[in-house]
PDB file of C-alpha atoms in Angstrom:
ATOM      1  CA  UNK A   1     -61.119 -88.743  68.808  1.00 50.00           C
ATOM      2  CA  UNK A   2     -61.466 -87.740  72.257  1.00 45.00           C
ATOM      3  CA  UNK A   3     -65.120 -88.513  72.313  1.00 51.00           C
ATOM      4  CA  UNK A   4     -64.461 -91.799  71.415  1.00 50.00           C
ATOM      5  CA  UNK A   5     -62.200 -92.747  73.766  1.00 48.00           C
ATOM      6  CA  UNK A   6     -64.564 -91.407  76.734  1.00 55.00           C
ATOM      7  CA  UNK A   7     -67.556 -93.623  74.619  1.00 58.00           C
ATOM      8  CA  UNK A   8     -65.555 -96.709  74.974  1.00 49.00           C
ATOM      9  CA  UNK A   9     -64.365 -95.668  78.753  1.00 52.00           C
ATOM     10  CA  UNK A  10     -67.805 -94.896  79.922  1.00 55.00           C
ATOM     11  CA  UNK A  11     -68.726 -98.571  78.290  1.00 55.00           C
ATOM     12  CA  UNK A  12     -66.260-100.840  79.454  1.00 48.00           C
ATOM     13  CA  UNK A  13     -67.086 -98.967  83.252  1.00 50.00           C
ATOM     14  CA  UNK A  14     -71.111 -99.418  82.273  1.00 54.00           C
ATOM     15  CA  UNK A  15     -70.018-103.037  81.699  1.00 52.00           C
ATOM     16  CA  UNK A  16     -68.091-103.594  84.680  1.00 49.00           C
ATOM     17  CA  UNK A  17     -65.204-104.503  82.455  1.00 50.00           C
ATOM     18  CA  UNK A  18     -62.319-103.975  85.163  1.00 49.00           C
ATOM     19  CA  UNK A  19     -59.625-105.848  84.081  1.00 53.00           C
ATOM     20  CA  UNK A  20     -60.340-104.353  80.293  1.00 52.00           C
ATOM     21  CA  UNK A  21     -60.805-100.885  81.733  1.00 47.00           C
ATOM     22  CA  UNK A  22     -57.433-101.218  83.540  1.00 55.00           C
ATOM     23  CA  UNK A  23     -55.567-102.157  80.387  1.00 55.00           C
ATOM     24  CA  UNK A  24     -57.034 -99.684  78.241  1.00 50.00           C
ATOM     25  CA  UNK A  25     -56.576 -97.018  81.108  1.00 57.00           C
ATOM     26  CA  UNK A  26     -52.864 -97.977  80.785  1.00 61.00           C
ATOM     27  CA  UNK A  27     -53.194 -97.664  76.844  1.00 60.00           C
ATOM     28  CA  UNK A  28     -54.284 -93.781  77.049  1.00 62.00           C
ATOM     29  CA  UNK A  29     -51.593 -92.790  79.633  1.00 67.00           C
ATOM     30  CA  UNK A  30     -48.540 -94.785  77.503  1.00 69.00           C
ATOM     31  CA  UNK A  31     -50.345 -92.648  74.066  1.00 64.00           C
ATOM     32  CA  UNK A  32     -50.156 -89.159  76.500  1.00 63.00           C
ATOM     33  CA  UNK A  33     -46.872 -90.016  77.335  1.00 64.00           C
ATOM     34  CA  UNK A  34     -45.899 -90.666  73.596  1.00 71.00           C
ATOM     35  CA  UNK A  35     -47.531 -87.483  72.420  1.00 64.00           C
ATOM     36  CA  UNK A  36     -45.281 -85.817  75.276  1.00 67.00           C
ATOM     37  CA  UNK A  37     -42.283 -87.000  73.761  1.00 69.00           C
ATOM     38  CA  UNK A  38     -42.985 -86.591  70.349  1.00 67.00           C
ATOM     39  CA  UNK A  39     -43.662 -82.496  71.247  1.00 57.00           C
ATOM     40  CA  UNK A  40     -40.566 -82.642  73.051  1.00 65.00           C
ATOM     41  CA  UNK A  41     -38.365 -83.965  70.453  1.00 71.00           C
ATOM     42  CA  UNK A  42     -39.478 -81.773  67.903  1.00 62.00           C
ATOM     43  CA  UNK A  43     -39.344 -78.158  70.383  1.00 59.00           C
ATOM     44  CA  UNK A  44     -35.651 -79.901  70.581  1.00 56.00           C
ATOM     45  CA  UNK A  45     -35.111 -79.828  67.288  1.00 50.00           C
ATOM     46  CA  UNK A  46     -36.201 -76.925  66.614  1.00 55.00           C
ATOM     47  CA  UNK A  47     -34.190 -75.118  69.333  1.00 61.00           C
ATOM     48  CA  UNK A  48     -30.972 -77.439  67.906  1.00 55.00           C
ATOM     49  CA  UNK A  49     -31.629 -75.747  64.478  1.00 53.00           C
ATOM     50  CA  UNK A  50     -32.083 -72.110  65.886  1.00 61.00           C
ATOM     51  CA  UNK A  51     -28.211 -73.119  67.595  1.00 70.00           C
ATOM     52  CA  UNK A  52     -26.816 -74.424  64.618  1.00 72.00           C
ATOM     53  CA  UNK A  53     -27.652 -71.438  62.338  1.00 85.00           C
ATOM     54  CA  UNK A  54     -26.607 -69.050  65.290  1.00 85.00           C
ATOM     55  CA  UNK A  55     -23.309 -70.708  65.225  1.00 88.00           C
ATOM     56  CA  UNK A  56     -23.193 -70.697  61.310  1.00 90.00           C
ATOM     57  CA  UNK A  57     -23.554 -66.848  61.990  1.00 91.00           C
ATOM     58  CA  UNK A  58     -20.712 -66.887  64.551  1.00 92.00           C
ATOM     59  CA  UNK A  59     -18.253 -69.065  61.860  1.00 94.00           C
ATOM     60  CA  UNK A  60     -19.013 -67.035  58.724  1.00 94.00           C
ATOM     61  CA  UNK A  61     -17.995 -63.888  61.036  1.00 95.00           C
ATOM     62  CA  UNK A  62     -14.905 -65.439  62.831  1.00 96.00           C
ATOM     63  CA  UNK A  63     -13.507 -66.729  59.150  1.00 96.00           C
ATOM     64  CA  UNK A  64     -13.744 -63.171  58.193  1.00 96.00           C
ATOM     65  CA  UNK A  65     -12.041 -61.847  61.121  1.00 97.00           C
ATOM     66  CA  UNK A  66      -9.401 -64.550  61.161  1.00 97.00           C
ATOM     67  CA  UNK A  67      -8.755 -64.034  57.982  1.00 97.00           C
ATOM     68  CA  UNK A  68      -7.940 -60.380  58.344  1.00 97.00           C
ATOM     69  CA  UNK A  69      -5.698 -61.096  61.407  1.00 97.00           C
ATOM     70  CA  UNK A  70      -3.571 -63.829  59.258  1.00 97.00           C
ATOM     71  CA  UNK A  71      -3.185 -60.864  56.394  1.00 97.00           C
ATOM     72  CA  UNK A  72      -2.446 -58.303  59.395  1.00 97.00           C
ATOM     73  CA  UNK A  73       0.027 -60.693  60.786  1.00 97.00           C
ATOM     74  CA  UNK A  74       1.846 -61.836  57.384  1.00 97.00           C
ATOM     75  CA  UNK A  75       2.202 -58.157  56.660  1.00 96.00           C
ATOM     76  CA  UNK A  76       3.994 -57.578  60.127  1.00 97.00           C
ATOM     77  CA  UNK A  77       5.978 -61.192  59.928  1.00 97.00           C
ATOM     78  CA  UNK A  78       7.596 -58.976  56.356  1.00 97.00           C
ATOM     79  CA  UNK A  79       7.812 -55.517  58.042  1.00 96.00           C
ATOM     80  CA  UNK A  80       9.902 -57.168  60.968  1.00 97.00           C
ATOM     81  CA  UNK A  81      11.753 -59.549  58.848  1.00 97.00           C
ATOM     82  CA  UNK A  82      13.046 -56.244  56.744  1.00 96.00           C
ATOM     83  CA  UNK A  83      13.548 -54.456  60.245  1.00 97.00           C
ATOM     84  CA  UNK A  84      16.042 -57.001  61.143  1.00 97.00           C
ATOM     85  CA  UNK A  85      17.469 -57.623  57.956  1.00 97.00           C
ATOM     86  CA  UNK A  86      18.912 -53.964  57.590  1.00 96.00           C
ATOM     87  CA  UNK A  87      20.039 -54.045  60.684  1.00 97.00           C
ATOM     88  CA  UNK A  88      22.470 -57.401  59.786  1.00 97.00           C
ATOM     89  CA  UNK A  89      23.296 -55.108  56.391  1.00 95.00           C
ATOM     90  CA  UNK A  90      24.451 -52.679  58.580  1.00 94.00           C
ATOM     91  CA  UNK A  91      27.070 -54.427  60.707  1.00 94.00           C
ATOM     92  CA  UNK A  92      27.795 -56.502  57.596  1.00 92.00           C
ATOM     93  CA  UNK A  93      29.117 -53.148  55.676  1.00 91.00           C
ATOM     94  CA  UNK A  94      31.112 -52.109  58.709  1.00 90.00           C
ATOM     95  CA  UNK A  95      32.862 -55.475  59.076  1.00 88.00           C
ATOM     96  CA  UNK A  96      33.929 -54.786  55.724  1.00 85.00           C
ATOM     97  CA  UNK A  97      35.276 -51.311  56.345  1.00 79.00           C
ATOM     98  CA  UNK A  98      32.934 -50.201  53.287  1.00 73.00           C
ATOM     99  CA  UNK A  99      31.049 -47.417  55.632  1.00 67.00           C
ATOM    100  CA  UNK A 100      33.619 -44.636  53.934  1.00 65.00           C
ATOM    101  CA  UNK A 101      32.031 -44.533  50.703  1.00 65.00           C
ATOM    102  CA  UNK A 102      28.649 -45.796  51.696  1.00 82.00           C
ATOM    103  CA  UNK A 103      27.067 -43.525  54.686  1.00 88.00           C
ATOM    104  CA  UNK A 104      24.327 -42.539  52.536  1.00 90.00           C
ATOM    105  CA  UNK A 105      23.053 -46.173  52.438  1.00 91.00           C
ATOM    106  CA  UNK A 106      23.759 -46.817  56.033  1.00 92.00           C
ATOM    107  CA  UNK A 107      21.225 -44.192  57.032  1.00 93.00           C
ATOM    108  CA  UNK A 108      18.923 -45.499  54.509  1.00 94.00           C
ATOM    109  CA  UNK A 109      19.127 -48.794  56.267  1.00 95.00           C
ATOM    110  CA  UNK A 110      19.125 -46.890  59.777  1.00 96.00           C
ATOM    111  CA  UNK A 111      15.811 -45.566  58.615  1.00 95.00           C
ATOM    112  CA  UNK A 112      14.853 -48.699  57.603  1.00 95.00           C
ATOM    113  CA  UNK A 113      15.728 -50.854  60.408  1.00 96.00           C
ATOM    114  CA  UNK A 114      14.793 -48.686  63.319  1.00 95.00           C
ATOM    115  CA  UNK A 115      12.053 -46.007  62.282  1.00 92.00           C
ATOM    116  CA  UNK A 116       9.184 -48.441  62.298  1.00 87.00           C
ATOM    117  CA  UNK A 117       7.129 -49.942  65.432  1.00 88.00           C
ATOM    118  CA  UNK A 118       6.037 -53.920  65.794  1.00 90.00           C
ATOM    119  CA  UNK A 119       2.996 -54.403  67.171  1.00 94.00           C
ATOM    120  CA  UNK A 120       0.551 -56.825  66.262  1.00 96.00           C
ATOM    121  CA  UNK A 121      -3.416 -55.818  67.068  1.00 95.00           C
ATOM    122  CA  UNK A 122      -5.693 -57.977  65.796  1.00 96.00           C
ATOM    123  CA  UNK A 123      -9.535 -57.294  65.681  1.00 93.00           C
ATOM    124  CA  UNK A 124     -11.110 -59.647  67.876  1.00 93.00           C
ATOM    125  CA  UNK A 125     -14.308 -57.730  68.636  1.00 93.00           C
ATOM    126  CA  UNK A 126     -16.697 -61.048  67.558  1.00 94.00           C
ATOM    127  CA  UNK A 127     -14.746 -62.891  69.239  1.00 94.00           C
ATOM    128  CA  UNK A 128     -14.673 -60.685  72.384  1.00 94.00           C
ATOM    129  CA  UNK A 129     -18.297 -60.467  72.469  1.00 92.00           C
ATOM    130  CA  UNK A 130     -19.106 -64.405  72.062  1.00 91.00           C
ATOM    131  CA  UNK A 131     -16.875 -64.470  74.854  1.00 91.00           C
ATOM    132  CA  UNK A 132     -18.397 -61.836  76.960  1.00 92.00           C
ATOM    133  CA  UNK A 133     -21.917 -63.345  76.006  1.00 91.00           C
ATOM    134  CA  UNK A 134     -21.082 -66.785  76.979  1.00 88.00           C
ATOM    135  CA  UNK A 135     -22.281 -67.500  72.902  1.00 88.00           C
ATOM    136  CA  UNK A 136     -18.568 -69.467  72.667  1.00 91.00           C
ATOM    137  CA  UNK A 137     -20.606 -72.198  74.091  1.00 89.00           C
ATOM    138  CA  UNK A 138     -22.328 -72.614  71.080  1.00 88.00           C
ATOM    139  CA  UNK A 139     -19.252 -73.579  69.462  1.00 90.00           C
ATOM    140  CA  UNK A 140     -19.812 -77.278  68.693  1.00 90.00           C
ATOM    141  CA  UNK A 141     -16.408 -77.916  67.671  1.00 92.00           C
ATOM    142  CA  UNK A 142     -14.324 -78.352  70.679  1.00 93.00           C
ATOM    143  CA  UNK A 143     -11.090 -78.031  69.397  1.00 95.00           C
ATOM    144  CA  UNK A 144     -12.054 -74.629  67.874  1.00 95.00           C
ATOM    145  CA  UNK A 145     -13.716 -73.848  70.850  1.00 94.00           C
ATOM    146  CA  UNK A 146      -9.968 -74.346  72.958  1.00 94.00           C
ATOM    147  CA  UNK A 147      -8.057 -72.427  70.445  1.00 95.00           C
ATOM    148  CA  UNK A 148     -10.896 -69.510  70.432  1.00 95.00           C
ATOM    149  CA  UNK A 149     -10.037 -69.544  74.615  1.00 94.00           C
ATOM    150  CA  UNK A 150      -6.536 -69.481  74.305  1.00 94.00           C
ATOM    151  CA  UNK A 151      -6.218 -67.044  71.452  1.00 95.00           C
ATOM    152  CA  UNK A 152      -5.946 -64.088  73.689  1.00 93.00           C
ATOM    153  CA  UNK A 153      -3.239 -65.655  75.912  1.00 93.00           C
ATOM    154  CA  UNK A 154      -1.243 -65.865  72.624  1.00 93.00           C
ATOM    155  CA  UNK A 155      -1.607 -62.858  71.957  1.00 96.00           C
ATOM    156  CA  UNK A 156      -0.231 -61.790  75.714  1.00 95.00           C
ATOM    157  CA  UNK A 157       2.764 -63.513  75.228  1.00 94.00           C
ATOM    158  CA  UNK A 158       3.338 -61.985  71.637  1.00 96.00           C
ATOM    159  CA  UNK A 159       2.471 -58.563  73.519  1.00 96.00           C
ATOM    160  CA  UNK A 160       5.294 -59.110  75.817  1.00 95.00           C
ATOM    161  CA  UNK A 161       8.005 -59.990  73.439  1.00 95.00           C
ATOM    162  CA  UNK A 162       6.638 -57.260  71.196  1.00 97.00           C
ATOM    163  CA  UNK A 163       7.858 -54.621  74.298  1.00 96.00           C
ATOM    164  CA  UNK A 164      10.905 -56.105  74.723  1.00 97.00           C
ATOM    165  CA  UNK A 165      11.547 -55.345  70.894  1.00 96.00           C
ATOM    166  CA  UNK A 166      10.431 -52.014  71.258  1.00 96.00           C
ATOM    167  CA  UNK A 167      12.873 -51.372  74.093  1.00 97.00           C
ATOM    168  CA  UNK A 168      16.056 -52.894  71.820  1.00 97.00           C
ATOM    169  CA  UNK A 169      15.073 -50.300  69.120  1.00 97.00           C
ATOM    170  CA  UNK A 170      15.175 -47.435  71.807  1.00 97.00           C
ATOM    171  CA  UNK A 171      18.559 -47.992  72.894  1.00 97.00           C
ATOM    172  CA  UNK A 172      19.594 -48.015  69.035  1.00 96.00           C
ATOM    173  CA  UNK A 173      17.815 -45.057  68.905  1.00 95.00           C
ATOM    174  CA  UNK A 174      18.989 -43.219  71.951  1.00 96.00           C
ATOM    175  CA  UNK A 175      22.200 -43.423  70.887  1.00 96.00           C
ATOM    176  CA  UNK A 176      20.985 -42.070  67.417  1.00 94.00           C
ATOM    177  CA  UNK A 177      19.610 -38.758  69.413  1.00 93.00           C
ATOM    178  CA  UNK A 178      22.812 -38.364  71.549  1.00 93.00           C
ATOM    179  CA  UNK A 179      25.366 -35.617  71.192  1.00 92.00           C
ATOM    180  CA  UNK A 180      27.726 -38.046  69.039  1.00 92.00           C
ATOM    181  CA  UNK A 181      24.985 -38.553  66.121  1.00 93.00           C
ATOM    182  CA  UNK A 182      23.027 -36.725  63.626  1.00 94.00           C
ATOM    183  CA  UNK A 183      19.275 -37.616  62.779  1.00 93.00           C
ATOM    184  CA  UNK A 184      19.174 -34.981  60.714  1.00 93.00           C
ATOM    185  CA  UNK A 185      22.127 -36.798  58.367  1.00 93.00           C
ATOM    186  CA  UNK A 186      20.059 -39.993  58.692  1.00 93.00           C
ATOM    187  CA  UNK A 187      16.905 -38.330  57.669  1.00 94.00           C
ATOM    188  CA  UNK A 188      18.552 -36.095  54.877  1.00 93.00           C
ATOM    189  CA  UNK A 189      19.834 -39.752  53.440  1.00 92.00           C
ATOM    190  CA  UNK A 190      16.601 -41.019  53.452  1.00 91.00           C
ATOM    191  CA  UNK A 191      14.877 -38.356  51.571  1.00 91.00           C
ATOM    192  CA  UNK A 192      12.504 -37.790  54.921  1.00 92.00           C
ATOM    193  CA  UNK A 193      13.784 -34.265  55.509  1.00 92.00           C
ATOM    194  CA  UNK A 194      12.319 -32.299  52.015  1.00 91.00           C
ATOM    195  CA  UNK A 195       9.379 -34.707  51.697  1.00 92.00           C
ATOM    196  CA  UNK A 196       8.109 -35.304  54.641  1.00 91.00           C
ATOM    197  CA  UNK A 197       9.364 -32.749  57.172  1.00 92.00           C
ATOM    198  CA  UNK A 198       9.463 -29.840  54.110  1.00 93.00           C
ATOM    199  CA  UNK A 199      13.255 -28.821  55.435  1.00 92.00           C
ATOM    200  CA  UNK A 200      16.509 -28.756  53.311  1.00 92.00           C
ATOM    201  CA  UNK A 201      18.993 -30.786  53.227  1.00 90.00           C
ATOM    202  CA  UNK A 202      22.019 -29.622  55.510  1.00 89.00           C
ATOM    203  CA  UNK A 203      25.078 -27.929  54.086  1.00 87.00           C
ATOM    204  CA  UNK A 204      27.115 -29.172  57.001  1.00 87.00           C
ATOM    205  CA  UNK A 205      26.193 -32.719  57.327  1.00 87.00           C
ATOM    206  CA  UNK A 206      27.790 -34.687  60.588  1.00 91.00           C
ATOM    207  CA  UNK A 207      29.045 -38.205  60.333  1.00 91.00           C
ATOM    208  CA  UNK A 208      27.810 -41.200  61.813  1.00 92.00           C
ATOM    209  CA  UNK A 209      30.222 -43.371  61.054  1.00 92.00           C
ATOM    210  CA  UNK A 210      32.135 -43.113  63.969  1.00 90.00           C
ATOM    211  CA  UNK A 211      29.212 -43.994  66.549  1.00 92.00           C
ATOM    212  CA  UNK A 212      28.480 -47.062  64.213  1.00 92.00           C
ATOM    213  CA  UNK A 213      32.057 -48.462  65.212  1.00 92.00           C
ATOM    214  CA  UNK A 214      31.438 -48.119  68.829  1.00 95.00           C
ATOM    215  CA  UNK A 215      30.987 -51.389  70.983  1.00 96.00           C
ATOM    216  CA  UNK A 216      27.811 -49.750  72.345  1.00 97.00           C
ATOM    217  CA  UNK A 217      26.175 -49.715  69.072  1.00 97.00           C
ATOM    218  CA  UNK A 218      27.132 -53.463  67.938  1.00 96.00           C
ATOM    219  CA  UNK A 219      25.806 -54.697  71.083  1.00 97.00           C
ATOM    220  CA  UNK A 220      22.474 -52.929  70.675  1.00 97.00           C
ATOM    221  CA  UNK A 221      22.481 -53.759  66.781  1.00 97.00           C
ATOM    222  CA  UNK A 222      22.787 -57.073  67.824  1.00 98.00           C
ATOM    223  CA  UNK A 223      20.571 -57.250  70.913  1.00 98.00           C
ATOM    224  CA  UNK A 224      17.872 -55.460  68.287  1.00 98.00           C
ATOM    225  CA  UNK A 225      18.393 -58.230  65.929  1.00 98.00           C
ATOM    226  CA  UNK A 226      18.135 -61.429  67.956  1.00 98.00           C
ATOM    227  CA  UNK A 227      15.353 -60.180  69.559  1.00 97.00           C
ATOM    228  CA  UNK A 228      13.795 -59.681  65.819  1.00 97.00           C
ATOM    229  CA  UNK A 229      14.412 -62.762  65.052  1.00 97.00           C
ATOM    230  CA  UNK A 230      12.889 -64.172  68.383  1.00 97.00           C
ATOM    231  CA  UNK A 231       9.792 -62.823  68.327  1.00 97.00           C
ATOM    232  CA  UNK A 232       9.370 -63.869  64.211  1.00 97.00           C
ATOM    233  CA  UNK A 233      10.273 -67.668  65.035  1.00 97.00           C
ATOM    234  CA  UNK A 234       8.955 -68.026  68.342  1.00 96.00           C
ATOM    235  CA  UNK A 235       5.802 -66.124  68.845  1.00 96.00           C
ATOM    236  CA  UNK A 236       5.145 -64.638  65.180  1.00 97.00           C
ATOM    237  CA  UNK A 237       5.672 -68.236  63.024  1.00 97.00           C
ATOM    238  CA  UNK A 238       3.576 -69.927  65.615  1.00 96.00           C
ATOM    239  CA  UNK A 239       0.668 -67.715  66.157  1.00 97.00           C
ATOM    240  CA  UNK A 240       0.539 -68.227  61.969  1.00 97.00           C
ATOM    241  CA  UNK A 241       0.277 -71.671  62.248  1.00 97.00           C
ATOM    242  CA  UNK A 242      -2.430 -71.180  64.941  1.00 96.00           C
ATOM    243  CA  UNK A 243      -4.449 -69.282  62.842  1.00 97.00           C
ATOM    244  CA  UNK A 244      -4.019 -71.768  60.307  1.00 97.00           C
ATOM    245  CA  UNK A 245      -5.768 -74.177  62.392  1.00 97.00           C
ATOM    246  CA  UNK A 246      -8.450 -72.101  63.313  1.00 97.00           C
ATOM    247  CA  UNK A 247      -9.285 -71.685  60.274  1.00 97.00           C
ATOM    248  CA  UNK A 248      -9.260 -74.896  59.154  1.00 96.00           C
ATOM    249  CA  UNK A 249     -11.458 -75.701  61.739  1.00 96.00           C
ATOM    250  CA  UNK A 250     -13.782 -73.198  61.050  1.00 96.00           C
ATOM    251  CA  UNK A 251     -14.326 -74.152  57.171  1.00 95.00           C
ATOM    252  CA  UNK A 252     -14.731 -77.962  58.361  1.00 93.00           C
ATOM    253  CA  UNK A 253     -17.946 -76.457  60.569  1.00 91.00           C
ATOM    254  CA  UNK A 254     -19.673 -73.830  57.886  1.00 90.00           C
ATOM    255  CA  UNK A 255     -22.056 -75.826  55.880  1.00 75.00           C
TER     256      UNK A 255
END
């Protein structure tokens, strides 16, 4: 092909052609440019395919971790939820002056309500590393691509009303560890001493009953329970819904 095109150059030049050299001169440069583009639209194609299955890679992965932290985080929502709830069934039996006959179930539900941390740590490490990378650029989505950025301030914010939780609980359970209570009642109520700590029950058990009546304790109780509730409805309940979304977004991108 080349060869011809030189043949007919070398001719029209032989035959002093100008004005038909000059037009066919203009032909080979506008069919180089053309093959030009053609090669560049397809290496841009290709390198838009290598992208898109690199970020089919990065979906499939952050479904699966996504999904992990919404079952981590519905798990926690229930744990909390009960946390709170024996708490309220606590006050609720000494409004009722039924503590006499029932201390045995209010250090089940001491147990209950105050023996177990809250704190939500989800496994972002894909995520982490598309961040660290830079890959979150290859997000196509923007709207995923904003709620994969702001995911870890969320989970800041849940982080700090997670501490102030943990520091209601304490003063329940300072008071619990104070010269006017008994753990070891609590525990022996709740089955924890033989099973779990391998001791006897007490023969002399002490009574709690009389710190539960104190003002100190309601306020805690109380303080323990709001902030429950807080960090379910505003930070729990909405990083759920976020997730949600996510993961909506996510299944509207895998192919």
């Amino acid at each position: 092909m080349l060869k011809f095109f030189r043949k007919v150059r070398r001719n029209l030049i032989i035959e002093k052609k100008l004005g038909n050299y000059l037009l066919y001169a203009l032909g080979e440069i506008i069919l180089v440019v053309i093959g030009i583009l053609i090669a560049l639209r397809i290496n841009n194609a290709n390198q838009e395919h290598i992208l898109r299955e690199k970020e089919q890679v990065y979906l499939i992965g952050l479904k699966n971790e996504f999904s992990a932290n919404k079952t981590k985080l519905q798990t926690l929502i229930e744990v909390n939820k009960d946390n709170y709830e024996s708490a309220k069934t606590i006050l609720t039996i000494l409004d009722t002056g039924q503590d006499q006959h029932n201390e045995q179930e209010l250090s089940q539900l001491l147990f209950e309500a105050f023996s177990y941390e809250i704190a939500y740590n989800p496994n972002n490490s894909l995520l982490n590393e598309m961040m660290n990378s830079g890959s979150l650029k290859d997000i196509s989505n923007t709207e995923l691509r904003l709620y994969l950025t702001s995911w870890e301030s969320m989970i800041a914010h849940v982080k700090v009303q997670e501490a102030d939780l943990r520091k209601q609980r304490e003063n329940v359970r300072d008071m619990l560890r104070s010269n006017e209570a008994s753990l070891r009642t609590i525990l022996d109520h709740a089955n924890i001493t033989p099973t779990t700590i391998g001791l006897p029950p007490t023969k002399d058990p002490y009574s709690n009953i009389g710190l539960l009546h104190t003002k100190q304790f309601e306020n805690n109780a109380l303080s323990f329970i709001l902030t429950g509730i807080s960090a379910e409805t505003s930070h729990y309940i909405p990083l759920l819904e976020e997730i949600d979304e996510i993961l909506e977004l996510i299944n509207q991108e895998l192919k």
